[in-house]
mmCIF file with all atom_site columns, C-alpha atoms in Angstrom:
data_model
loop_
_atom_site.group_PDB
_atom_site.id
_atom_site.type_symbol
_atom_site.label_atom_id
_atom_site.label_alt_id
_atom_site.label_comp_id
_atom_site.label_asym_id
_atom_site.label_entity_id
_atom_site.label_seq_id
_atom_site.pdbx_PDB_ins_code
_atom_site.Cartn_x
_atom_site.Cartn_y
_atom_site.Cartn_z
_atom_site.occupancy
_atom_site.B_iso_or_equiv
_atom_site.pdbx_formal_charge
_atom_site.auth_seq_id
_atom_site.auth_comp_id
_atom_site.auth_asym_id
_atom_site.auth_atom_id
_atom_site.pdbx_PDB_model_num
ATOM 1   C CA . MET A 1 1   ? 0.000   0.000  0.000   1.00 64.00 ? 3   MET A CA 1
ATOM 2   C CA . PRO A 1 2   ? 1.360   3.466  -0.855  1.00 78.00 ? 4   PRO A CA 1
ATOM 3   C CA . GLN A 1 3   ? 2.097   6.157  1.721   1.00 86.00 ? 5   GLN A CA 1
ATOM 4   C CA . THR A 1 4   ? -1.262  7.840  2.462   1.00 88.00 ? 6   THR A CA 1
ATOM 5   C CA . THR A 1 5   ? -2.572  10.742 4.506   1.00 89.00 ? 7   THR A CA 1
ATOM 6   C CA . ASN A 1 6   ? -5.961  11.281 6.145   1.00 90.00 ? 8   ASN A CA 1
ATOM 7   C CA . ASN A 1 7   ? -6.652  14.913 5.268   1.00 88.00 ? 9   ASN A CA 1
ATOM 8   C CA . THR A 1 8   ? -10.258 15.271 6.360   1.00 92.00 ? 10  THR A CA 1
ATOM 9   C CA . SER A 1 9   ? -12.595 15.219 9.355   1.00 94.00 ? 11  SER A CA 1
ATOM 10  C CA . VAL A 1 10  ? -16.278 14.933 10.275  1.00 96.00 ? 12  VAL A CA 1
ATOM 11  C CA . GLU A 1 11  ? -16.506 18.724 10.489  1.00 96.00 ? 13  GLU A CA 1
ATOM 12  C CA . ARG A 1 12  ? -14.793 19.319 7.147   1.00 95.00 ? 14  ARG A CA 1
ATOM 13  C CA . LEU A 1 13  ? -17.005 16.818 5.301   1.00 95.00 ? 15  LEU A CA 1
ATOM 14  C CA . ASN A 1 14  ? -20.219 18.159 6.835   1.00 95.00 ? 16  ASN A CA 1
ATOM 15  C CA . LEU A 1 15  ? -19.217 21.677 5.735   1.00 94.00 ? 17  LEU A CA 1
ATOM 16  C CA . ALA A 1 16  ? -18.627 20.310 2.222   1.00 91.00 ? 18  ALA A CA 1
ATOM 17  C CA . ASN A 1 17  ? -22.243 19.039 2.234   1.00 92.00 ? 19  ASN A CA 1
ATOM 18  C CA . ASP A 1 18  ? -23.760 22.538 2.481   1.00 92.00 ? 20  ASP A CA 1
ATOM 19  C CA . GLY A 1 19  ? -25.552 23.607 -0.696  1.00 95.00 ? 21  GLY A CA 1
ATOM 20  C CA . LYS A 1 20  ? -24.639 20.422 -2.540  1.00 96.00 ? 22  LYS A CA 1
ATOM 21  C CA . LEU A 1 21  ? -26.434 17.091 -3.134  1.00 97.00 ? 23  LEU A CA 1
ATOM 22  C CA . PRO A 1 22  ? -25.358 15.602 0.233   1.00 97.00 ? 24  PRO A CA 1
ATOM 23  C CA . GLY A 1 23  ? -26.877 18.606 1.996   1.00 97.00 ? 25  GLY A CA 1
ATOM 24  C CA . HIS A 1 24  ? -30.112 18.349 0.007   1.00 97.00 ? 26  HIS A CA 1
ATOM 25  C CA . ILE A 1 25  ? -30.377 14.670 0.967   1.00 98.00 ? 27  ILE A CA 1
ATOM 26  C CA . GLY A 1 26  ? -29.709 15.600 4.591   1.00 98.00 ? 28  GLY A CA 1
ATOM 27  C CA . LEU A 1 27  ? -26.591 13.430 4.814   1.00 98.00 ? 29  LEU A CA 1
ATOM 28  C CA . ARG A 1 28  ? -24.649 13.897 8.056   1.00 98.00 ? 30  ARG A CA 1
ATOM 29  C CA . VAL A 1 29  ? -21.163 12.448 8.334   1.00 98.00 ? 31  VAL A CA 1
ATOM 30  C CA . THR A 1 30  ? -20.812 10.973 11.826  1.00 98.00 ? 32  THR A CA 1
ATOM 31  C CA . GLU A 1 31  ? -17.454 9.155  11.787  1.00 98.00 ? 33  GLU A CA 1
ATOM 32  C CA . VAL A 1 32  ? -14.194 9.512  9.877   1.00 98.00 ? 34  VAL A CA 1
ATOM 33  C CA . ASP A 1 33  ? -11.219 7.184  10.311  1.00 97.00 ? 35  ASP A CA 1
ATOM 34  C CA . ASP A 1 34  ? -8.412  6.054  8.022   1.00 96.00 ? 36  ASP A CA 1
ATOM 35  C CA . GLY A 1 35  ? -10.162 4.066  5.284   1.00 97.00 ? 37  GLY A CA 1
ATOM 36  C CA . ARG A 1 36  ? -13.639 4.459  6.803   1.00 98.00 ? 38  ARG A CA 1
ATOM 37  C CA . VAL A 1 37  ? -16.477 7.021  6.675   1.00 98.00 ? 39  VAL A CA 1
ATOM 38  C CA . VAL A 1 38  ? -19.943 6.701  8.242   1.00 99.00 ? 40  VAL A CA 1
ATOM 39  C CA . GLY A 1 39  ? -22.973 8.876  7.517   1.00 99.00 ? 41  GLY A CA 1
ATOM 40  C CA . ARG A 1 40  ? -26.690 8.961  8.252   1.00 99.00 ? 42  ARG A CA 1
ATOM 41  C CA . PHE A 1 41  ? -29.810 10.485 6.745   1.00 99.00 ? 43  PHE A CA 1
ATOM 42  C CA . ILE A 1 42  ? -33.499 10.662 7.623   1.00 99.00 ? 44  ILE A CA 1
ATOM 43  C CA . VAL A 1 43  ? -35.977 9.259  5.099   1.00 98.00 ? 45  VAL A CA 1
ATOM 44  C CA . ARG A 1 44  ? -38.190 12.230 4.184   1.00 98.00 ? 46  ARG A CA 1
ATOM 45  C CA . PRO A 1 45  ? -41.196 12.362 1.832   1.00 97.00 ? 47  PRO A CA 1
ATOM 46  C CA . ASP A 1 46  ? -39.155 14.113 -0.889  1.00 97.00 ? 48  ASP A CA 1
ATOM 47  C CA . LEU A 1 47  ? -36.703 11.169 -0.917  1.00 98.00 ? 49  LEU A CA 1
ATOM 48  C CA . VAL A 1 48  ? -39.496 8.609  -1.401  1.00 97.00 ? 50  VAL A CA 1
ATOM 49  C CA . ALA A 1 49  ? -40.660 7.390  -4.825  1.00 96.00 ? 51  ALA A CA 1
ATOM 50  C CA . HIS A 1 50  ? -44.268 7.240  -6.021  1.00 96.00 ? 52  HIS A CA 1
ATOM 51  C CA . THR A 1 51  ? -44.234 3.619  -4.782  1.00 94.00 ? 53  THR A CA 1
ATOM 52  C CA . GLY A 1 52  ? -43.922 4.817  -1.191  1.00 96.00 ? 54  GLY A CA 1
ATOM 53  C CA . TYR A 1 53  ? -40.369 3.488  -0.791  1.00 96.00 ? 55  TYR A CA 1
ATOM 54  C CA . LEU A 1 54  ? -37.048 5.280  -0.553  1.00 97.00 ? 56  LEU A CA 1
ATOM 55  C CA . LEU A 1 55  ? -35.664 6.135  -3.995  1.00 97.00 ? 57  LEU A CA 1
ATOM 56  C CA . ALA A 1 56  ? -32.874 3.761  -5.022  1.00 97.00 ? 58  ALA A CA 1
ATOM 57  C CA . GLY A 1 57  ? -30.993 6.742  -6.446  1.00 97.00 ? 59  GLY A CA 1
ATOM 58  C CA . THR A 1 58  ? -30.847 8.320  -3.009  1.00 98.00 ? 60  THR A CA 1
ATOM 59  C CA . VAL A 1 59  ? -29.311 5.173  -1.522  1.00 98.00 ? 61  VAL A CA 1
ATOM 60  C CA . LEU A 1 60  ? -26.810 4.849  -4.381  1.00 98.00 ? 62  LEU A CA 1
ATOM 61  C CA . SER A 1 61  ? -25.898 8.539  -4.138  1.00 98.00 ? 63  SER A CA 1
ATOM 62  C CA . VAL A 1 62  ? -25.239 8.361  -0.393  1.00 99.00 ? 64  VAL A CA 1
ATOM 63  C CA . ALA A 1 63  ? -23.005 5.305  -0.810  1.00 99.00 ? 65  ALA A CA 1
ATOM 64  C CA . ASP A 1 64  ? -21.115 6.953  -3.686  1.00 98.00 ? 66  ASP A CA 1
ATOM 65  C CA . ILE A 1 65  ? -20.679 10.205 -1.759  1.00 98.00 ? 67  ILE A CA 1
ATOM 66  C CA . LEU A 1 66  ? -19.315 8.491  1.345   1.00 98.00 ? 68  LEU A CA 1
ATOM 67  C CA . CYS A 1 67  ? -16.922 6.328  -0.682  1.00 98.00 ? 69  CYS A CA 1
ATOM 68  C CA . ALA A 1 68  ? -15.706 9.460  -2.483  1.00 97.00 ? 70  ALA A CA 1
ATOM 69  C CA . TYR A 1 69  ? -15.233 11.185 0.878   1.00 97.00 ? 71  TYR A CA 1
ATOM 70  C CA . GLY A 1 70  ? -13.328 8.113  1.967   1.00 97.00 ? 72  GLY A CA 1
ATOM 71  C CA . VAL A 1 71  ? -10.629 8.688  -0.641  1.00 97.00 ? 73  VAL A CA 1
ATOM 72  C CA . SER A 1 72  ? -9.554  11.738 1.380   1.00 95.00 ? 74  SER A CA 1
ATOM 73  C CA . THR A 1 73  ? -8.953  9.454  4.384   1.00 96.00 ? 75  THR A CA 1
ATOM 74  C CA . ALA A 1 74  ? -6.393  7.439  2.412   1.00 96.00 ? 76  ALA A CA 1
ATOM 75  C CA . TRP A 1 75  ? -4.939  10.094 0.106   1.00 95.00 ? 77  TRP A CA 1
ATOM 76  C CA . PRO A 1 76  ? -1.892  8.716  -1.754  1.00 95.00 ? 78  PRO A CA 1
ATOM 77  C CA . GLU A 1 77  ? 1.254   10.822 -1.585  1.00 94.00 ? 79  GLU A CA 1
ATOM 78  C CA . GLY A 1 78  ? 1.598   13.002 -4.688  1.00 95.00 ? 80  GLY A CA 1
ATOM 79  C CA . ALA A 1 79  ? -1.997  12.512 -5.876  1.00 96.00 ? 81  ALA A CA 1
ATOM 80  C CA . SER A 1 80  ? -3.790  15.520 -7.355  1.00 97.00 ? 82  SER A CA 1
ATOM 81  C CA . GLY A 1 81  ? -7.318  14.123 -7.543  1.00 97.00 ? 83  GLY A CA 1
ATOM 82  C CA . PHE A 1 82  ? -9.458  11.110 -8.307  1.00 98.00 ? 84  PHE A CA 1
ATOM 83  C CA . THR A 1 83  ? -12.424 10.067 -10.392 1.00 97.00 ? 85  THR A CA 1
ATOM 84  C CA . THR A 1 84  ? -14.943 7.268  -10.168 1.00 96.00 ? 86  THR A CA 1
ATOM 85  C CA . ALA A 1 85  ? -14.397 4.547  -12.772 1.00 97.00 ? 87  ALA A CA 1
ATOM 86  C CA . GLU A 1 86  ? -17.106 2.051  -11.827 1.00 98.00 ? 88  GLU A CA 1
ATOM 87  C CA . VAL A 1 87  ? -20.016 1.607  -9.413  1.00 98.00 ? 89  VAL A CA 1
ATOM 88  C CA . LYS A 1 88  ? -22.228 -1.362 -8.585  1.00 98.00 ? 90  LYS A CA 1
ATOM 89  C CA . CYS A 1 89  ? -25.082 -1.530 -6.129  1.00 98.00 ? 91  CYS A CA 1
ATOM 90  C CA . ASN A 1 90  ? -27.206 -4.488 -5.037  1.00 99.00 ? 92  ASN A CA 1
ATOM 91  C CA . PHE A 1 91  ? -30.432 -3.530 -3.290  1.00 98.00 ? 93  PHE A CA 1
ATOM 92  C CA . THR A 1 92  ? -31.728 -5.953 -0.672  1.00 98.00 ? 94  THR A CA 1
ATOM 93  C CA . GLY A 1 93  ? -34.304 -3.855 1.162   1.00 97.00 ? 95  GLY A CA 1
ATOM 94  C CA . THR A 1 94  ? -35.732 -0.372 1.537   1.00 97.00 ? 96  THR A CA 1
ATOM 95  C CA . LEU A 1 95  ? -37.417 2.023  3.949   1.00 97.00 ? 97  LEU A CA 1
ATOM 96  C CA . ARG A 1 96  ? -40.613 4.040  3.956   1.00 96.00 ? 98  ARG A CA 1
ATOM 97  C CA . GLU A 1 97  ? -39.570 6.114  6.957   1.00 97.00 ? 99  GLU A CA 1
ATOM 98  C CA . GLY A 1 98  ? -36.879 6.234  9.612   1.00 98.00 ? 100 GLY A CA 1
ATOM 99  C CA . GLU A 1 99  ? -33.147 6.689  9.338   1.00 99.00 ? 101 GLU A CA 1
ATOM 100 C CA . ALA A 1 100 ? -30.526 4.993  7.182   1.00 99.00 ? 102 ALA A CA 1
ATOM 101 C CA . VAL A 1 101 ? -26.850 4.603  8.027   1.00 99.00 ? 103 VAL A CA 1
ATOM 102 C CA . CYS A 1 102 ? -24.095 4.029  5.485   1.00 99.00 ? 104 CYS A CA 1
ATOM 103 C CA . THR A 1 103 ? -20.598 2.772  6.251   1.00 99.00 ? 105 THR A CA 1
ATOM 104 C CA . ALA A 1 104 ? -17.944 3.122  3.540   1.00 99.00 ? 106 ALA A CA 1
ATOM 105 C CA . THR A 1 105 ? -14.725 1.132  3.937   1.00 99.00 ? 107 THR A CA 1
ATOM 106 C CA . LEU A 1 106 ? -11.554 0.872  1.888   1.00 99.00 ? 108 LEU A CA 1
ATOM 107 C CA . LEU A 1 107 ? -11.145 -2.610 0.414   1.00 98.00 ? 109 LEU A CA 1
ATOM 108 C CA . HIS A 1 108 ? -8.055  -1.924 -1.744  1.00 98.00 ? 110 HIS A CA 1
ATOM 109 C CA . GLY A 1 109 ? -5.796  1.108  -1.489  1.00 97.00 ? 111 GLY A CA 1
ATOM 110 C CA . GLY A 1 110 ? -3.312  1.064  -4.332  1.00 95.00 ? 112 GLY A CA 1
ATOM 111 C CA . ARG A 1 111 ? -1.232  3.830  -5.862  1.00 95.00 ? 113 ARG A CA 1
ATOM 112 C CA . THR A 1 112 ? -3.449  4.153  -8.954  1.00 97.00 ? 114 THR A CA 1
ATOM 113 C CA . THR A 1 113 ? -6.800  2.734  -7.813  1.00 98.00 ? 115 THR A CA 1
ATOM 114 C CA . GLN A 1 114 ? -8.877  2.392  -4.685  1.00 98.00 ? 116 GLN A CA 1
ATOM 115 C CA . VAL A 1 115 ? -11.809 0.005  -4.282  1.00 99.00 ? 117 VAL A CA 1
ATOM 116 C CA . TRP A 1 116 ? -14.437 0.998  -1.725  1.00 99.00 ? 118 TRP A CA 1
ATOM 117 C CA . ASP A 1 117 ? -17.347 -0.953 -0.267  1.00 99.00 ? 119 ASP A CA 1
ATOM 118 C CA . ALA A 1 118 ? -20.375 0.600  1.394   1.00 99.00 ? 120 ALA A CA 1
ATOM 119 C CA . ARG A 1 119 ? -23.206 -0.948 3.371   1.00 99.00 ? 121 ARG A CA 1
ATOM 120 C CA . VAL A 1 120 ? -26.466 0.973  3.665   1.00 99.00 ? 122 VAL A CA 1
ATOM 121 C CA . GLU A 1 121 ? -28.608 -0.244 6.555   1.00 99.00 ? 123 GLU A CA 1
ATOM 122 C CA . ASP A 1 122 ? -31.790 0.585  8.419   1.00 99.00 ? 124 ASP A CA 1
ATOM 123 C CA . ALA A 1 123 ? -30.381 2.454  11.428  1.00 99.00 ? 125 ALA A CA 1
ATOM 124 C CA . ALA A 1 124 ? -33.091 1.081  13.733  1.00 98.00 ? 126 ALA A CA 1
ATOM 125 C CA . THR A 1 125 ? -32.740 -2.608 12.882  1.00 98.00 ? 127 THR A CA 1
ATOM 126 C CA . GLY A 1 126 ? -29.352 -2.980 11.188  1.00 98.00 ? 128 GLY A CA 1
ATOM 127 C CA . LYS A 1 127 ? -31.083 -4.667 8.235   1.00 98.00 ? 129 LYS A CA 1
ATOM 128 C CA . LEU A 1 128 ? -29.031 -4.414 5.041   1.00 99.00 ? 130 LEU A CA 1
ATOM 129 C CA . MET A 1 129 ? -30.663 -2.240 2.381   1.00 98.00 ? 131 MET A CA 1
ATOM 130 C CA . ALA A 1 130 ? -27.848 -2.070 -0.165  1.00 99.00 ? 132 ALA A CA 1
ATOM 131 C CA . ALA A 1 131 ? -24.335 -3.341 -0.829  1.00 99.00 ? 133 ALA A CA 1
ATOM 132 C CA . PHE A 1 132 ? -22.296 -0.918 -2.940  1.00 99.00 ? 134 PHE A CA 1
ATOM 133 C CA . ARG A 1 133 ? -18.817 -1.142 -4.477  1.00 99.00 ? 135 ARG A CA 1
ATOM 134 C CA . CYS A 1 134 ? -16.894 1.411  -6.498  1.00 99.00 ? 136 CYS A CA 1
ATOM 135 C CA . THR A 1 135 ? -13.477 1.809  -8.066  1.00 99.00 ? 137 THR A CA 1
ATOM 136 C CA . GLN A 1 136 ? -11.735 5.179  -7.814  1.00 98.00 ? 138 GLN A CA 1
ATOM 137 C CA . VAL A 1 137 ? -8.891  6.035  -10.199 1.00 98.00 ? 139 VAL A CA 1
ATOM 138 C CA . ILE A 1 138 ? -6.219  8.101  -8.460  1.00 98.00 ? 140 ILE A CA 1
ATOM 139 C CA . LEU A 1 139 ? -4.932  11.014 -10.564 1.00 98.00 ? 141 LEU A CA 1
ATOM 140 C CA . TYR A 1 140 ? -1.426  12.500 -10.504 1.00 97.00 ? 142 TYR A CA 1
ATOM 141 C CA . PRO A 1 141 ? -0.012  15.697 -12.012 1.00 97.00 ? 143 PRO A CA 1
ATOM 142 C CA . ARG A 1 142 ? 1.306   15.292 -15.545 1.00 92.00 ? 144 ARG A CA 1
ATOM 143 C CA . GLY A 1 143 ? 4.914   15.853 -16.332 1.00 79.00 ? 145 GLY A CA 1
#
């Protein structure tokens, strides 16, 4: 694994949410550790589909956001940025109301790629709602 730095915090990530999609969803980052980020959001009527269930896109977005935030907890030395190369999400349940919690963890932290997993669960019961995986390509300055 390359030399990495954790250059973020709960406070910094929650400030980054303001006025952006995470803020509109109501996502609150609650824990930040090396290779791990946890966040929560309340299921509100505007996040629920016409079917009465939480929109799958909301769940996928939260998992993607927290995995992206996670890259800053394992920032490779010399990197200038990153971009998402691939995402996959398997949905196993949903909510009509309540709170969801998402835990993003680093599975592979290489010099040129990182693979992140996220579990989205019903905060009240711990029941799995979605299993998410993404690959992040680490970018370096040219030249």
